[in-house]
Amino acid sequence: VVPDNKTMAIIGAGLVGRGWATLFAMSGWTVRLYDAMPGQVERCQAMCRLALNDLARYGLAEEPNEAYARIKTYRSMADAVRDVSLVQENGPESVEAKVAIYTDLDNLTPPDAILASSTSSIVTSRFTEKLKGRHRCLVAHPLNPPHLVPIVELSGAPWTSPEVLAQARAIYESIGQTPIDIRKESEGFVINRLQGALLTEAMRLVGEGHVSPQDLDKAVKDGLGLQWSFIGPFETIELNAPGGMPDYLARYSAFFERNARDPAPSTAWQGANAAKVLEEWGRTPEPPEILARSRARDERLTLLKAFKKKFKR
Ligand SMILES: NC(=O)c1ccc[n+]([C@@H]2O[C@H](COP(=O)([O-])OP(=O)(O)OC[C@H]3O[C@@H](n4cnc5c(N)ncnc54)[C@H](O)[C@@H]3O)[C@@H](O)[C@H]2O)c1
């Protein structure tokens, strides 16, 4: 069910758009870039070239020059989306922006093109209800950067057609991603609800003086996160009791129940608590340093991706 027409458009060519562009281009798709900000599509193209070369260096992309040549820039949305079978929208994270962009997309794209949004938290129902082509709209939420982190949450509105969801799944699988089905729409889907639970507790633990933010990061990067990169939290607990998950629940659920009765409050993100976290974390780096460190992160993620590919079960 992957369409014969492997032409897609990236609408919004920022951080996330450039990762999708890299990934689709290296998977043989023609990629059409459109962004409302002048100069952004050219910047995106240049970043894709760097990313494709990095992937090729670790054996994760073949023919990076050919992939790069498939990435085209456009000055108008109408021209970018005219003959595509898929749109990946990565515009601003607000309902108003998504409604405006989707209204244009619904009018400008071929009627059978799939319209997928990268939104981190806004459910499909909130920006597609009034569209004539609402059956072809869904959220396909990645993690950043999508060319190095394969997960993609697929979440439709009640009116998204099952065929569109099935075709979207086939497309993302065909480019090497790991789609998961979100069965119920809710703000933040699954990944950002999980991330929210962890971050809100982290804000509380640092704000209330249990631990420094630097040591909290170690608890994840040299602790929980190490095995979470190849087994998830449920498989982790299954292996942490001789009798598997039922045994784990019998041994440890009393603690987790007590713990859940005292959830971190939403105020952990505000006022004095947030100020304490920021103060303890230290200085905020300038944008060039953030960019350099993001590139260094991407290099380590590329190595991890190559490693996982080699040892796939
Ligand atoms: N950054 C992340 O970690 C992350 C992860 C997953 C999903 N997302 C989601 O992806 C989307 C984009 O986030 P980002 O981090 O890439 O932001 P970004 O600011 O880097 O990119 C957004 C781009 O959209 C462009 N834009 C603004 N209005 C537009 C319009 N009307 N038409 C076309 N382009 C327009 C901007 O010029 C900018 O280049 C958001 O919905 C966000 O929630 C972000």
mmCIF file of C-alpha atoms and ligand atoms in Angstrom, residues 11-18 34-37 40 77 89-94 97-98 100-101 104 117-122 141-144 192, ligand 1:
data_model
loop_
_atom_site.group_PDB
_atom_site.id
_atom_site.type_symbol
_atom_site.label_atom_id
_atom_site.label_comp_id
_atom_site.label_asym_id
_atom_site.label_seq_id
_atom_site.Cartn_x
_atom_site.Cartn_y
_atom_site.Cartn_z
ATOM 1 C CA ILE A 11 5.685 22.116 5.092
ATOM 2 C CA GLY A 12 7.743 23.955 7.727
ATOM 3 C CA ALA A 13 11.447 23.247 7.215
ATOM 4 C CA GLY A 14 12.786 23.886 10.735
ATOM 5 C CA LEU A 15 14.324 21.403 13.180
ATOM 6 C CA VAL A 16 11.845 18.581 12.616
ATOM 7 C CA GLY A 17 11.167 19.291 8.936
ATOM 8 C CA ARG A 18 14.843 18.899 8.091
ATOM 9 C CA TYR A 34 8.279 24.850 1.667
ATOM 10 C CA ASP A 35 8.625 27.286 4.585
ATOM 11 C CA ALA A 36 6.995 30.650 5.268
ATOM 12 C CA MET A 37 10.323 32.207 6.350
ATOM 13 C CA GLN A 40 14.705 28.691 5.542
ATOM 14 C CA MET A 77 3.050 26.113 -0.927
ATOM 15 C CA GLU A 89 3.555 19.336 8.196
ATOM 16 C CA ASN A 90 6.041 20.749 10.738
ATOM 17 C CA GLY A 91 4.791 24.296 11.285
ATOM 18 C CA PRO A 92 4.324 26.179 14.567
ATOM 19 C CA GLU A 93 2.832 24.349 17.556
ATOM 20 C CA SER A 94 -0.491 26.207 17.861
ATOM 21 C CA ALA A 97 -1.407 27.893 12.830
ATOM 22 C CA LYS A 98 -2.364 24.261 12.160
ATOM 23 C CA ALA A 100 -4.643 27.869 8.710
ATOM 24 C CA ILE A 101 -2.042 25.545 7.161
ATOM 25 C CA ASP A 104 -4.627 25.623 2.553
ATOM 26 C CA SER A 117 1.207 16.552 11.114
ATOM 27 C CA SER A 118 4.322 16.295 13.308
ATOM 28 C CA THR A 119 2.589 18.108 16.189
ATOM 29 C CA SER A 120 3.921 17.096 19.619
ATOM 30 C CA SER A 121 0.657 17.479 21.471
ATOM 31 C CA ILE A 122 -2.351 18.807 19.471
ATOM 32 C CA HIS A 141 4.420 12.559 15.674
ATOM 33 C CA PRO A 142 8.179 11.857 15.596
ATOM 34 C CA LEU A 143 10.893 12.504 18.120
ATOM 35 C CA ASN A 144 13.612 14.933 17.163
ATOM 36 C CA ASN A 192 4.866 13.404 25.621
HETATM 37 N N1 LIG B 1 11.446 20.197 18.324
HETATM 38 C C1 LIG B 1 11.041 18.997 18.723
HETATM 39 O O1 LIG B 1 11.659 18.343 19.568
HETATM 40 C C2 LIG B 1 9.801 18.380 18.109
HETATM 41 C C3 LIG B 1 9.662 16.984 18.131
HETATM 42 C C4 LIG B 1 8.531 16.400 17.538
HETATM 43 C C5 LIG B 1 7.561 17.210 16.956
HETATM 44 N N2 LIG B 1 7.709 18.570 16.955
HETATM 45 C C6 LIG B 1 6.657 19.366 16.304
HETATM 46 O O2 LIG B 1 7.088 19.717 15.000
HETATM 47 C C7 LIG B 1 6.548 20.994 14.652
HETATM 48 C C8 LIG B 1 7.695 21.942 14.267
HETATM 49 O O3 LIG B 1 8.587 22.064 15.358
HETATM 50 P P1 LIG B 1 10.118 22.493 15.153
HETATM 51 O O4 LIG B 1 10.830 22.134 16.410
HETATM 52 O O5 LIG B 1 10.626 21.967 13.856
HETATM 53 O O6 LIG B 1 9.984 24.100 15.080
HETATM 54 P P2 LIG B 1 10.859 25.151 14.230
HETATM 55 O O7 LIG B 1 10.537 26.482 14.793
HETATM 56 O O8 LIG B 1 12.276 24.702 14.143
HETATM 57 O O9 LIG B 1 10.225 25.028 12.743
HETATM 58 C C9 LIG B 1 8.971 25.508 12.390
HETATM 59 C C10 LIG B 1 9.057 26.060 10.968
HETATM 60 O O10 LIG B 1 7.760 26.381 10.481
HETATM 61 C C11 LIG B 1 7.880 27.544 9.681
HETATM 62 N N3 LIG B 1 6.545 28.136 9.502
HETATM 63 C C12 LIG B 1 5.886 29.001 10.297
HETATM 64 N N4 LIG B 1 4.657 29.276 9.779
HETATM 65 C C13 LIG B 1 4.554 28.562 8.632
HETATM 66 C C14 LIG B 1 3.543 28.422 7.627
HETATM 67 N N5 LIG B 1 2.379 29.060 7.720
HETATM 68 N N6 LIG B 1 3.793 27.624 6.573
HETATM 69 C C15 LIG B 1 4.969 26.964 6.459
HETATM 70 N N7 LIG B 1 5.965 27.060 7.376
HETATM 71 C C16 LIG B 1 5.756 27.842 8.443
HETATM 72 C C17 LIG B 1 8.880 28.397 10.427
HETATM 73 O O11 LIG B 1 9.443 29.398 9.585
HETATM 74 C C18 LIG B 1 9.895 27.349 10.884
HETATM 75 O O12 LIG B 1 10.931 27.172 9.923
HETATM 76 C C19 LIG B 1 5.723 21.482 15.848
HETATM 77 O O13 LIG B 1 4.370 21.149 15.642
HETATM 78 C C20 LIG B 1 6.328 20.670 16.995
HETATM 79 O O14 LIG B 1 5.414 20.424 18.042
HETATM 80 C C21 LIG B 1 8.817 19.171 17.496
#
